[in-house]
mmCIF file of C-alpha atoms (C1' of nucleotides) in Angstrom:
data_model
loop_
_atom_site.group_PDB
_atom_site.id
_atom_site.type_symbol
_atom_site.label_atom_id
_atom_site.label_comp_id
_atom_site.label_asym_id
_atom_site.label_seq_id
_atom_site.Cartn_x
_atom_site.Cartn_y
_atom_site.Cartn_z
ATOM 1 C CA MET A 1 -50.804 18.452 166.088
ATOM 2 C CA GLN A 2 -48.159 19.858 168.333
ATOM 3 C CA HIS A 3 -47.678 23.478 169.236
ATOM 4 C CA ILE A 4 -44.178 24.718 169.071
ATOM 5 C CA LYS A 5 -42.091 26.178 171.841
ATOM 6 C CA LEU A 6 -40.249 28.939 170.096
ATOM 7 C CA ASN A 7 -37.620 29.098 172.773
ATOM 8 C CA LYS A 8 -36.806 25.429 172.579
ATOM 9 C CA SER A 9 -33.337 26.051 171.226
ATOM 10 C CA ASP A 10 -32.753 28.865 173.649
ATOM 11 C CA GLU A 11 -33.638 26.726 176.628
ATOM 12 C CA ILE A 12 -31.164 24.050 175.808
ATOM 13 C CA MET A 13 -28.452 26.588 175.132
ATOM 14 C CA THR A 14 -28.006 26.630 178.863
ATOM 15 C CA GLU A 15 -27.339 22.929 179.282
ATOM 16 C CA LEU A 16 -24.844 22.743 176.544
ATOM 17 C CA ALA A 17 -22.186 20.604 175.033
ATOM 18 C CA GLU A 18 -21.594 18.242 177.889
ATOM 19 C CA HIS A 19 -21.974 15.307 175.548
ATOM 20 C CA ASN A 20 -19.494 15.963 172.787
ATOM 21 C CA THR A 21 -16.566 17.854 174.097
ATOM 22 C CA ASP A 22 -14.478 17.579 170.978
ATOM 23 C CA ILE A 23 -16.074 20.832 169.917
ATOM 24 C CA SER A 24 -15.547 23.459 172.542
ATOM 25 C CA LYS A 25 -18.549 24.859 174.330
ATOM 26 C CA GLU A 26 -17.808 28.356 173.199
ATOM 27 C CA LEU A 27 -17.466 27.318 169.591
ATOM 28 C CA ALA A 28 -20.631 25.283 169.558
ATOM 29 C CA GLN A 29 -22.585 27.926 171.355
ATOM 30 C CA GLY A 30 -21.252 30.694 169.146
ATOM 31 C CA PHE A 31 -22.477 28.757 166.195
ATOM 32 C CA VAL A 32 -26.084 28.140 167.069
ATOM 33 C CA ASP A 33 -26.120 31.480 168.819
ATOM 34 C CA SER A 34 -24.606 33.323 165.855
ATOM 35 C CA LEU A 35 -26.133 36.413 164.371
ATOM 36 C CA TYR A 36 -26.642 34.523 161.129
ATOM 37 C CA TYR A 37 -28.835 31.992 162.845
ATOM 38 C CA GLN A 38 -30.692 34.553 164.918
ATOM 39 C CA VAL A 39 -31.510 36.664 161.891
ATOM 40 C CA LYS A 40 -32.634 33.643 159.915
ATOM 41 C CA LEU A 41 -34.954 32.401 162.629
ATOM 42 C CA THR A 42 -36.421 35.824 163.189
ATOM 43 C CA GLU A 43 -37.045 36.288 159.488
ATOM 44 C CA LYS A 44 -38.949 33.029 159.414
ATOM 45 C CA CYS A 45 -41.140 34.202 162.260
ATOM 46 C CA CYS A 46 -41.797 37.461 160.466
ATOM 47 C CA LYS A 47 -42.710 35.535 157.344
ATOM 48 C CA MET A 48 -45.228 33.416 159.228
ATOM 49 C CA LEU A 49 -46.685 36.444 160.966
ATOM 50 C CA ALA A 50 -47.008 38.212 157.629
ATOM 51 C CA LYS A 51 -48.855 35.295 156.100
ATOM 52 C CA GLN A 52 -51.294 35.045 158.963
ATOM 53 C CA LEU A 53 -51.820 38.792 158.821
ATOM 54 C CA GLU A 54 -52.570 38.639 155.118
ATOM 55 C CA GLU A 55 -55.202 35.982 155.649
ATOM 56 C CA LYS A 56 -56.710 37.540 158.737
ATOM 57 C CA LEU A 57 -57.011 40.984 157.211
ATOM 58 C CA GLU A 58 -57.922 39.593 153.795
ATOM 59 C CA MET A 59 -55.322 41.821 152.183
ATOM 60 C CA GLU A 60 -55.555 42.060 148.400
ATOM 61 C CA ILE A 61 -51.756 42.186 148.097
ATOM 62 C CA THR A 62 -48.898 40.574 149.948
ATOM 63 C CA LEU A 63 -47.165 42.373 152.771
ATOM 64 C CA ASP A 64 -44.030 42.237 150.646
ATOM 65 C CA GLU A 65 -45.878 43.852 147.771
ATOM 66 C CA LEU A 66 -47.187 46.465 150.163
ATOM 67 C CA THR A 67 -43.653 47.138 151.336
ATOM 68 C CA ALA A 68 -42.588 47.514 147.727
ATOM 69 C CA LEU A 69 -45.486 49.857 147.126
ATOM 70 C CA GLY A 70 -44.439 51.926 150.117
ATOM 71 C CA THR A 71 -40.871 52.054 148.902
ATOM 72 C CA ILE A 72 -41.995 53.154 145.460
ATOM 73 C CA ASN A 73 -44.150 55.826 147.016
ATOM 74 C CA LEU A 74 -41.163 57.275 148.805
ATOM 75 C CA HIS A 75 -39.492 57.890 145.435
ATOM 76 C CA ASN A 76 -42.553 58.308 143.306
ATOM 77 C CA GLY A 77 -41.657 58.802 139.665
ATOM 78 C CA GLN A 78 -37.956 58.882 140.407
ATOM 79 C CA ILE A 79 -36.906 55.258 140.266
ATOM 80 C CA HIS A 80 -37.009 52.490 137.726
ATOM 81 C CA GLN A 81 -37.119 48.743 138.179
ATOM 82 C CA ARG A 82 -33.470 48.203 138.875
ATOM 83 C CA ASP A 83 -33.395 50.891 141.531
ATOM 84 C CA LEU A 84 -36.253 49.184 143.290
ATOM 85 C CA ALA A 85 -34.590 45.792 142.934
ATOM 86 C CA GLN A 86 -31.523 47.151 144.693
ATOM 87 C CA MET A 87 -33.572 48.590 147.510
ATOM 88 C CA LEU A 88 -35.517 45.376 148.022
ATOM 89 C CA LEU A 89 -32.413 43.219 147.482
ATOM 90 C CA LYS A 90 -34.355 41.275 144.886
ATOM 91 C CA ASP A 91 -33.097 40.316 141.455
ATOM 92 C CA ARG A 92 -34.427 42.235 138.475
ATOM 93 C CA ALA A 93 -36.533 39.341 137.215
ATOM 94 C CA ASN A 94 -38.619 38.957 140.321
ATOM 95 C CA THR A 95 -38.854 42.676 140.829
ATOM 96 C CA GLY A 96 -40.349 42.919 137.360
ATOM 97 C CA ARG A 97 -42.750 40.123 138.107
ATOM 98 C CA MET A 98 -43.876 41.768 141.311
ATOM 99 C CA LEU A 99 -44.369 45.055 139.483
ATOM 100 C CA ASN A 100 -46.496 43.258 136.910
ATOM 101 C CA VAL A 101 -48.752 42.089 139.706
ATOM 102 C CA LEU A 102 -49.043 45.579 141.130
ATOM 103 C CA GLU A 103 -49.647 47.020 137.680
ATOM 104 C CA SER A 104 -52.330 44.451 136.880
ATOM 105 C CA LYS A 105 -54.146 45.668 139.978
ATOM 106 C CA ASP A 106 -53.808 49.300 138.892
ATOM 107 C CA LEU A 107 -51.701 50.187 141.903
ATOM 108 C CA ILE A 108 -48.682 51.407 139.945
ATOM 109 C CA GLU A 109 -47.805 52.513 136.441
ATOM 110 C CA LYS A 110 -44.710 51.733 134.426
ATOM 111 C CA LYS A 111 -43.952 54.738 132.250
ATOM 112 C CA GLU A 112 -41.280 54.200 129.670
ATOM 113 C CA GLN A 113 -39.023 57.156 130.117
ATOM 114 C CA THR A 114 -35.374 57.991 129.828
ATOM 115 C CA LYS A 115 -33.399 57.963 133.038
ATOM 116 C CA ASN A 116 -29.809 59.140 132.579
ATOM 117 C CA LYS A 117 -30.406 59.236 128.843
ATOM 118 C CA ARG A 118 -31.272 55.591 128.969
ATOM 119 C CA GLN A 119 -34.639 54.021 128.388
ATOM 120 C CA ALA A 120 -36.135 52.622 131.544
ATOM 121 C CA ASN A 121 -39.460 51.935 133.229
ATOM 122 C CA ILE A 122 -40.072 54.779 135.610
ATOM 123 C CA ILE A 123 -42.514 53.668 138.264
ATOM 124 C CA THR A 124 -45.285 55.784 139.714
ATOM 125 C CA VAL A 125 -48.031 55.027 142.207
ATOM 126 C CA THR A 126 -51.556 55.460 140.894
ATOM 127 C CA PRO A 127 -54.357 57.115 142.882
ATOM 128 C CA LYS A 128 -55.748 53.671 143.613
ATOM 129 C CA GLY A 129 -52.269 52.709 144.732
ATOM 130 C CA HIS A 130 -52.191 55.599 147.170
ATOM 131 C CA GLU A 131 -55.588 54.661 148.496
ATOM 132 C CA THR A 132 -54.575 51.047 148.976
ATOM 133 C CA LEU A 133 -51.282 52.001 150.586
ATOM 134 C CA ASN A 134 -52.979 54.327 153.028
ATOM 135 C CA ARG A 135 -55.741 51.930 153.900
ATOM 136 C CA LEU A 136 -53.639 48.809 154.363
ATOM 137 C CA THR A 137 -50.922 50.667 156.217
ATOM 138 C CA SER A 138 -53.485 52.057 158.617
ATOM 139 C CA VAL A 139 -54.902 48.618 159.204
ATOM 140 C CA ILE A 140 -51.528 47.001 159.753
ATOM 141 C CA LYS A 141 -50.020 49.714 161.906
ATOM 142 C CA PRO A 142 -51.919 48.642 165.042
ATOM 143 C CA MET A 143 -50.486 45.158 164.616
ATOM 144 C CA PHE A 144 -46.970 46.525 164.541
ATOM 145 C CA ASP A 145 -47.742 48.778 167.446
ATOM 146 C CA ASP A 146 -48.990 45.792 169.351
ATOM 147 C CA VAL A 147 -45.646 44.084 168.938
ATOM 148 C CA GLN A 148 -43.673 47.202 169.606
ATOM 149 C CA ARG A 149 -45.662 48.002 172.715
ATOM 150 C CA LYS A 150 -44.001 45.045 174.380
ATOM 151 C CA MET A 151 -40.549 46.420 173.695
ATOM 152 C CA THR A 152 -39.087 49.753 174.645
ATOM 153 C CA ILE A 153 -38.307 52.375 172.036
ATOM 154 C CA GLU A 154 -34.658 51.935 172.900
ATOM 155 C CA GLU A 155 -34.744 48.216 172.230
ATOM 156 C CA ILE A 156 -36.394 48.686 168.867
ATOM 157 C CA GLY A 157 -33.901 51.370 167.970
ATOM 158 C CA TYR A 158 -30.991 49.176 168.982
ATOM 159 C CA ILE A 159 -32.220 46.355 166.794
ATOM 160 C CA LYS A 160 -32.932 48.512 163.767
ATOM 161 C CA ASN A 161 -29.657 50.375 163.927
ATOM 162 C CA GLY A 162 -27.801 47.199 164.738
ATOM 163 C CA LEU A 163 -29.232 45.449 161.716
ATOM 164 C CA LYS A 164 -28.453 48.427 159.495
ATOM 165 C CA LYS A 165 -24.881 48.486 160.742
ATOM 166 C CA LEU A 166 -24.611 44.749 160.270
ATOM 167 C CA ARG A 167 -25.728 45.093 156.658
ATOM 168 C CA GLN A 168 -23.279 47.899 156.175
ATOM 169 C CA ILE A 169 -20.458 45.678 157.418
ATOM 170 C CA MET A 170 -21.544 42.719 155.337
ATOM 171 C CA LYS A 171 -21.646 45.010 152.335
ATOM 172 C CA ASP A 172 -17.887 45.422 152.559
ATOM 173 C CA THR A 173 -17.312 41.701 152.328
ATOM 174 C CA LEU A 174 -20.105 41.120 149.891
ATOM 175 C CA GLU A 175 -20.216 41.253 146.143
ATOM 176 C CA ILE A 176 -23.730 42.062 145.038
ATOM 177 C CA HIS A 177 -24.750 42.285 141.422
ATOM 178 C CA ILE A 178 -28.320 43.366 140.889
ATOM 179 C CA MET B 1 -23.058 45.554 135.631
ATOM 180 C CA GLN B 2 -23.877 47.858 138.449
ATOM 181 C CA HIS B 3 -22.716 47.488 142.003
ATOM 182 C CA ILE B 4 -25.294 48.071 144.607
ATOM 183 C CA LYS B 5 -25.367 50.666 147.321
ATOM 184 C CA LEU B 6 -26.751 48.792 150.240
ATOM 185 C CA ASN B 7 -27.703 51.944 152.016
ATOM 186 C CA LYS B 8 -29.663 53.315 149.087
ATOM 187 C CA SER B 9 -32.957 53.064 150.919
ATOM 188 C CA ASP B 10 -31.470 54.374 154.110
ATOM 189 C CA GLU B 11 -30.093 57.465 152.402
ATOM 190 C CA ILE B 12 -33.405 58.463 150.996
ATOM 191 C CA MET B 13 -35.164 57.880 154.276
ATOM 192 C CA THR B 14 -33.900 61.309 155.216
ATOM 193 C CA GLU B 15 -35.480 63.151 152.314
ATOM 194 C CA LEU B 16 -38.844 61.636 152.787
ATOM 195 C CA ALA B 17 -42.429 61.934 151.781
ATOM 196 C CA GLU B 18 -42.435 65.445 150.454
ATOM 197 C CA HIS B 19 -44.070 64.284 147.284
ATOM 198 C CA ASN B 20 -47.143 62.449 148.418
ATOM 199 C CA THR B 21 -48.377 63.848 151.619
ATOM 200 C CA ASP B 22 -51.600 61.903 151.726
ATOM 201 C CA ILE B 23 -49.684 59.336 153.694
ATOM 202 C CA SER B 24 -48.140 60.889 156.710
ATOM 203 C CA LYS B 25 -44.378 61.015 156.952
ATOM 204 C CA GLU B 26 -44.324 59.071 160.145
ATOM 205 C CA LEU B 27 -46.532 56.358 158.755
ATOM 206 C CA ALA B 28 -44.567 55.986 155.545
ATOM 207 C CA GLN B 29 -41.272 56.011 157.364
ATOM 208 C CA GLY B 30 -42.463 53.571 159.967
ATOM 209 C CA PHE B 31 -43.370 51.245 157.197
ATOM 210 C CA VAL B 32 -40.165 51.048 155.227
ATOM 211 C CA ASP B 33 -38.252 51.421 158.448
ATOM 212 C CA SER B 34 -40.207 48.688 160.192
ATOM 213 C CA LEU B 35 -38.571 45.828 161.988
ATOM 214 C CA TYR B 36 -40.185 43.464 159.512
ATOM 215 C CA TYR B 37 -38.445 45.141 156.617
ATOM 216 C CA GLN B 38 -35.129 45.476 158.441
ATOM 217 C CA VAL B 39 -35.080 41.822 159.381
ATOM 218 C CA LYS B 40 -36.010 40.756 155.875
ATOM 219 C CA LEU B 41 -33.282 42.804 154.239
ATOM 220 C CA THR B 42 -30.685 41.634 156.715
ATOM 221 C CA GLU B 43 -31.631 38.023 156.171
ATOM 222 C CA LYS B 44 -31.141 38.454 152.452
ATOM 223 C CA CYS B 45 -27.674 39.844 153.043
ATOM 224 C CA CYS B 46 -26.850 36.919 155.294
ATOM 225 C CA LYS B 47 -28.091 34.548 152.625
ATOM 226 C CA MET B 48 -25.832 36.104 150.010
ATOM 227 C CA LEU B 49 -22.880 36.110 152.352
ATOM 228 C CA ALA B 50 -23.486 32.470 153.170
ATOM 229 C CA LYS B 51 -23.578 31.519 149.521
ATOM 230 C CA GLN B 52 -20.356 33.315 148.740
ATOM 231 C CA LEU B 53 -18.758 31.746 151.802
ATOM 232 C CA GLU B 54 -19.811 28.281 150.672
ATOM 233 C CA GLU B 55 -18.216 28.797 147.282
ATOM 234 C CA LYS B 56 -15.087 30.470 148.549
ATOM 235 C CA LEU B 57 -14.404 27.850 151.181
ATOM 236 C CA GLU B 58 -15.600 25.032 148.937
ATOM 237 C CA MET B 59 -17.758 23.700 151.743
ATOM 238 C CA GLU B 60 -19.149 20.224 151.161
ATOM 239 C CA ILE B 61 -22.411 21.157 152.876
ATOM 240 C CA THR B 62 -24.521 24.275 153.047
ATOM 241 C CA LEU B 63 -24.152 26.713 155.907
ATOM 242 C CA ASP B 64 -27.745 25.915 156.785
ATOM 243 C CA GLU B 65 -26.939 22.235 156.858
ATOM 244 C CA LEU B 66 -23.935 22.997 159.030
ATOM 245 C CA THR B 67 -26.138 24.961 161.377
ATOM 246 C CA ALA B 68 -28.507 22.008 161.537
ATOM 247 C CA LEU B 69 -25.574 19.714 162.214
ATOM 248 C CA GLY B 70 -24.456 21.987 165.026
ATOM 249 C CA THR B 71 -27.925 22.039 166.486
ATOM 250 C CA ILE B 72 -28.159 18.268 166.340
ATOM 251 C CA ASN B 73 -24.788 17.997 168.019
ATOM 252 C CA LEU B 74 -26.022 20.051 170.949
ATOM 253 C CA HIS B 75 -28.690 17.435 171.615
ATOM 254 C CA ASN B 76 -26.962 14.398 170.259
ATOM 255 C CA GLY B 77 -29.166 11.324 170.440
ATOM 256 C CA GLN B 78 -31.898 13.167 172.254
ATOM 257 C CA ILE B 79 -34.013 14.638 169.490
ATOM 258 C CA HIS B 80 -35.959 13.329 166.553
ATOM 259 C CA GLN B 81 -36.893 14.980 163.286
ATOM 260 C CA ARG B 82 -39.812 16.985 164.536
ATOM 261 C CA ASP B 83 -37.818 18.420 167.424
ATOM 262 C CA LEU B 84 -35.217 19.614 164.975
ATOM 263 C CA ALA B 85 -37.864 21.035 162.667
ATOM 264 C CA GLN B 86 -39.218 23.103 165.526
ATOM 265 C CA MET B 87 -35.777 24.405 166.394
ATOM 266 C CA LEU B 88 -34.984 25.337 162.807
ATOM 267 C CA LEU B 89 -38.516 26.624 162.183
ATOM 268 C CA LYS B 90 -38.694 24.392 159.139
ATOM 269 C CA ASP B 91 -41.556 22.101 158.241
ATOM 270 C CA ARG B 92 -41.135 18.391 158.793
ATOM 271 C CA ALA B 93 -40.879 17.592 155.117
ATOM 272 C CA ASN B 94 -37.867 19.768 154.430
ATOM 273 C CA THR B 95 -36.247 18.822 157.680
ATOM 274 C CA GLY B 96 -36.463 15.202 156.604
ATOM 275 C CA ARG B 97 -35.025 16.039 153.207
ATOM 276 C CA MET B 98 -32.120 17.923 154.761
ATOM 277 C CA LEU B 99 -31.452 15.017 157.102
ATOM 278 C CA ASN B 100 -31.418 12.670 154.116
ATOM 279 C CA VAL B 101 -28.661 14.793 152.600
ATOM 280 C CA LEU B 102 -26.651 14.745 155.806
ATOM 281 C CA GLU B 103 -27.213 11.025 156.193
ATOM 282 C CA SER B 104 -26.151 10.304 152.613
ATOM 283 C CA LYS B 105 -22.858 12.004 153.437
ATOM 284 C CA ASP B 106 -22.441 9.924 156.592
ATOM 285 C CA LEU B 107 -22.580 12.945 158.843
ATOM 286 C CA ILE B 108 -25.570 11.806 160.885
ATOM 287 C CA GLU B 109 -27.484 8.644 161.608
ATOM 288 C CA LYS B 110 -31.221 8.149 161.895
ATOM 289 C CA LYS B 111 -31.857 5.469 164.487
ATOM 290 C CA GLU B 112 -35.417 4.271 164.717
ATOM 291 C CA GLN B 113 -36.140 4.395 168.381
ATOM 292 C CA THR B 114 -39.047 5.038 170.653
ATOM 293 C CA LYS B 115 -39.295 8.513 172.108
ATOM 294 C CA ASN B 116 -42.132 8.911 174.603
ATOM 295 C CA LYS B 117 -43.253 5.388 173.750
ATOM 296 C CA ARG B 118 -43.682 6.511 170.146
ATOM 297 C CA GLN B 119 -41.634 5.399 167.200
ATOM 298 C CA ALA B 120 -39.402 8.162 165.902
ATOM 299 C CA ASN B 121 -36.097 8.767 164.162
ATOM 300 C CA ILE B 122 -33.606 9.672 166.836
ATOM 301 C CA ILE B 123 -30.731 11.585 165.266
ATOM 302 C CA THR B 124 -27.086 11.204 166.175
ATOM 303 C CA VAL B 125 -23.943 12.760 164.758
ATOM 304 C CA THR B 126 -21.424 10.304 163.341
ATOM 305 C CA PRO B 127 -17.659 10.558 163.955
ATOM 306 C CA LYS B 128 -17.299 11.910 160.436
ATOM 307 C CA GLY B 129 -20.030 14.382 161.297
ATOM 308 C CA HIS B 130 -18.077 15.558 164.333
ATOM 309 C CA GLU B 131 -14.955 15.922 162.250
ATOM 310 C CA THR B 132 -16.774 17.932 159.602
ATOM 311 C CA LEU B 133 -18.507 20.085 162.177
ATOM 312 C CA ASN B 134 -15.250 20.865 163.938
ATOM 313 C CA ARG B 135 -13.337 21.568 160.754
ATOM 314 C CA LEU B 136 -15.920 23.755 159.035
ATOM 315 C CA THR B 137 -16.755 25.624 162.209
ATOM 316 C CA SER B 138 -13.101 26.408 162.733
ATOM 317 C CA VAL B 139 -12.787 27.654 159.178
ATOM 318 C CA ILE B 140 -15.896 29.804 159.356
ATOM 319 C CA LYS B 141 -15.318 31.246 162.790
ATOM 320 C CA PRO B 142 -12.682 33.736 161.595
ATOM 321 C CA MET B 143 -15.195 35.037 159.066
ATOM 322 C CA PHE B 144 -17.750 35.673 161.782
ATOM 323 C CA ASP B 145 -15.091 37.206 163.980
ATOM 324 C CA ASP B 146 -14.187 39.479 161.120
ATOM 325 C CA VAL B 147 -17.712 40.831 161.028
ATOM 326 C CA GLN B 148 -18.038 40.998 164.765
ATOM 327 C CA ARG B 149 -14.740 42.824 165.140
ATOM 328 C CA LYS B 150 -16.390 45.829 163.544
ATOM 329 C CA MET B 151 -19.127 45.880 166.141
ATOM 330 C CA THR B 152 -18.865 46.028 169.876
ATOM 331 C CA ILE B 153 -19.790 43.099 172.057
ATOM 332 C CA GLU B 154 -22.608 45.206 173.421
ATOM 333 C CA GLU B 155 -24.031 45.868 169.984
ATOM 334 C CA ILE B 156 -23.999 42.203 169.085
ATOM 335 C CA GLY B 157 -25.583 41.335 172.381
ATOM 336 C CA TYR B 158 -28.298 43.913 171.906
ATOM 337 C CA ILE B 159 -29.151 42.565 168.485
ATOM 338 C CA LYS B 160 -29.182 38.925 169.525
ATOM 339 C CA ASN B 161 -31.234 39.503 172.631
ATOM 340 C CA GLY B 162 -33.471 41.914 170.798
ATOM 341 C CA LEU B 163 -34.190 39.394 168.078
ATOM 342 C CA LYS B 164 -34.838 36.672 170.639
ATOM 343 C CA LYS B 165 -37.237 38.915 172.494
ATOM 344 C CA LEU B 166 -38.911 39.876 169.248
ATOM 345 C CA ARG B 167 -39.440 36.224 168.390
ATOM 346 C CA GLN B 168 -40.789 35.631 171.845
ATOM 347 C CA ILE B 169 -43.323 38.408 171.365
ATOM 348 C CA MET B 170 -44.313 37.237 167.915
ATOM 349 C CA LYS B 171 -44.813 33.777 169.341
ATOM 350 C CA ASP B 172 -47.694 35.058 171.418
ATOM 351 C CA THR B 173 -49.515 36.335 168.352
ATOM 352 C CA LEU B 174 -48.440 33.476 166.156
ATOM 353 C CA GLU B 175 -49.980 30.089 165.568
ATOM 354 C CA ILE B 176 -47.251 27.711 164.549
ATOM 355 C CA HIS B 177 -47.907 24.107 163.635
ATOM 356 C CA ILE B 178 -44.795 22.097 162.915
ATOM 357 C "C1'" DT C 1 -18.621 53.916 110.829
ATOM 358 C "C1'" DT C 2 -18.087 49.702 112.957
ATOM 359 C "C1'" DT C 3 -17.192 47.300 116.977
ATOM 360 C "C1'" DT C 4 -17.214 46.613 121.709
ATOM 361 C "C1'" DA C 5 -18.990 47.271 126.169
ATOM 362 C "C1'" DT C 6 -22.636 48.546 129.354
ATOM 363 C "C1'" DG C 7 -27.393 49.244 131.057
ATOM 364 C "C1'" DT C 8 -32.407 47.712 131.037
ATOM 365 C "C1'" DG C 9 -36.047 44.556 131.240
ATOM 366 C "C1'" DT C 10 -37.749 39.814 130.022
ATOM 367 C "C1'" DT C 11 -38.075 34.647 129.577
ATOM 368 C "C1'" DG C 12 -37.053 30.056 130.956
ATOM 369 C "C1'" DC C 13 -35.136 26.905 134.166
ATOM 370 C "C1'" DA C 14 -33.530 24.883 138.492
ATOM 371 C "C1'" DT C 15 -33.592 25.102 143.405
ATOM 372 C "C1'" DT C 16 -35.831 25.927 147.661
ATOM 373 C "C1'" DT C 17 -39.679 25.966 150.483
ATOM 374 C "C1'" DG C 18 -44.076 25.466 152.584
ATOM 375 C "C1'" DC C 19 -48.451 23.005 152.514
ATOM 376 C "C1'" DA C 20 -51.731 19.400 152.092
ATOM 377 C "C1'" DA C 21 -52.510 14.574 151.894
ATOM 378 C "C1'" DC C 22 -51.090 10.020 153.007
ATOM 379 C "C1'" DA C 23 -49.507 5.614 155.519
ATOM 380 C "C1'" DT C 24 -48.250 3.946 159.799
ATOM 381 C "C1'" DT C 25 -48.441 3.515 164.611
ATOM 382 C "C1'" DA C 26 -49.905 4.535 169.247
ATOM 383 C "C1'" DT C 27 -53.054 6.587 172.430
ATOM 384 C "C1'" DT C 28 -57.647 7.647 173.928
ATOM 385 C "C1'" DA C 29 -62.662 7.378 173.929
ATOM 386 C "C1'" DT C 30 -66.942 4.957 173.298
ATOM 387 C "C1'" DA D 1 -63.185 -4.406 171.223
ATOM 388 C "C1'" DT D 2 -63.829 -0.944 168.099
ATOM 389 C "C1'" DA D 3 -63.568 3.690 166.641
ATOM 390 C "C1'" DA D 4 -61.672 8.161 166.885
ATOM 391 C "C1'" DT D 5 -57.850 11.103 167.766
ATOM 392 C "C1'" DA D 6 -53.077 12.318 167.562
ATOM 393 C "C1'" DA D 7 -48.040 11.930 166.466
ATOM 394 C "C1'" DT D 8 -44.368 10.718 163.167
ATOM 395 C "C1'" DG D 9 -42.260 10.723 158.817
ATOM 396 C "C1'" DT D 10 -42.898 10.684 153.698
ATOM 397 C "C1'" DT D 11 -44.475 12.016 148.932
ATOM 398 C "C1'" DG D 12 -46.251 15.173 145.565
ATOM 399 C "C1'" DC D 13 -47.376 19.673 144.228
ATOM 400 C "C1'" DA D 14 -47.468 24.629 143.833
ATOM 401 C "C1'" DA D 15 -45.450 29.051 144.768
ATOM 402 C "C1'" DA D 16 -41.333 31.905 145.408
ATOM 403 C "C1'" DT D 17 -36.762 32.901 144.284
ATOM 404 C "C1'" DG D 18 -32.264 33.364 142.177
ATOM 405 C "C1'" DC D 19 -29.533 32.752 138.084
ATOM 406 C "C1'" DA D 20 -28.155 32.531 133.383
ATOM 407 C "C1'" DA D 21 -29.232 33.793 128.806
ATOM 408 C "C1'" DC D 22 -31.544 36.709 125.720
ATOM 409 C "C1'" DA D 23 -33.172 40.979 123.045
ATOM 410 C "C1'" DC D 24 -32.878 45.665 122.759
ATOM 411 C "C1'" DA D 25 -30.895 50.148 123.176
ATOM 412 C "C1'" DT D 26 -27.273 53.395 124.334
ATOM 413 C "C1'" DA D 27 -22.460 54.754 125.200
ATOM 414 C "C1'" DA D 28 -17.673 54.300 124.354
ATOM 415 C "C1'" DA D 29 -13.791 52.895 121.619
ATOM 416 C "C1'" DA D 30 -11.418 51.407 117.405
#
DNA sequence: TTTTATGTGTTGCATTTGCAACATTATTAT
DNA sequence: ATAATAATGTTGCAAATGCAACACATAAAA
């Protein structure tokens, strides 16, 4: 079993493109070094970290489900499934499936109500849901703090705002139907 | 069909947590506003953009496959499958499958060679692979430039370096076996 | 009213992806 | 010399995910 060097790509970025010069150094570098690639790699790391966190802390729900629960809580009783799907950038099908999981664990309730004179499942967090959200969030927060302690507030802000802006820009080019 | 407002979550982040105060505003905000969530959402946007790009440009390979091809090209003839898997943060199985696709299209070659006195599939880019890499990269570059034109060089740099640093930090906590 | 279009959630299917197990080979230990 | 350990790539399987199609209900149009 071999442990990975996460910066393996980064290292070699410095000793670049001497071999095949038919693609210019700048072009090749810009490619592997593109935002697309960087975001993708980082997301994979986050995914792995989340999984290990879930096991280590023996969480009863996924970190993604917890994020969904937190998002619901911010708009408690004011959103239905499709709203949530749009926020999570998930399709309606999987959003529904995830909500079924949360409902089966008594963390949320789907109340059939009319939103804009149209029948829809308004979602609310149950008391048990609040308890779980509070508890798990409190447990996880130190982990996030631990990561963030190694970066300055400015750096974190730059990344967050940068990513938001990037999404905003992509939105203009993008056609999203959820 | 309803078009999405990508900033839907962001909007409501400002009118936060009045409803359920058992979870503190800071905690709730820090959760939905966490780097984990930001990265995840951004990656989904990138994924959608990539898919639409692939269709629009009628690319013969996926953007991910193109990225892999570019990465291989940077270390042409010097890496084997596992090296590539570590760079792409993919498991060996899927890396092998992706390489099979690229090989079936004559874009790369798997040469069985000994690396560190151990038998392994050394990967090289074929002439057709170089041609494809050059052509597709040239076609895609304007698209990336289009996005990057709406951000400053500094912003892009901050994000890239920030994400790299974030990965570096996560690496310390993370146990990765590829 | 009848028809057409739109919004909502659900089901089934195909693709992707990670994980565990395996065969093979080489290195290391006993 | 033999056994144990480790590295490489492959296969099969299960979970996650997106997409298309559907059923149902409402709104708009004819």
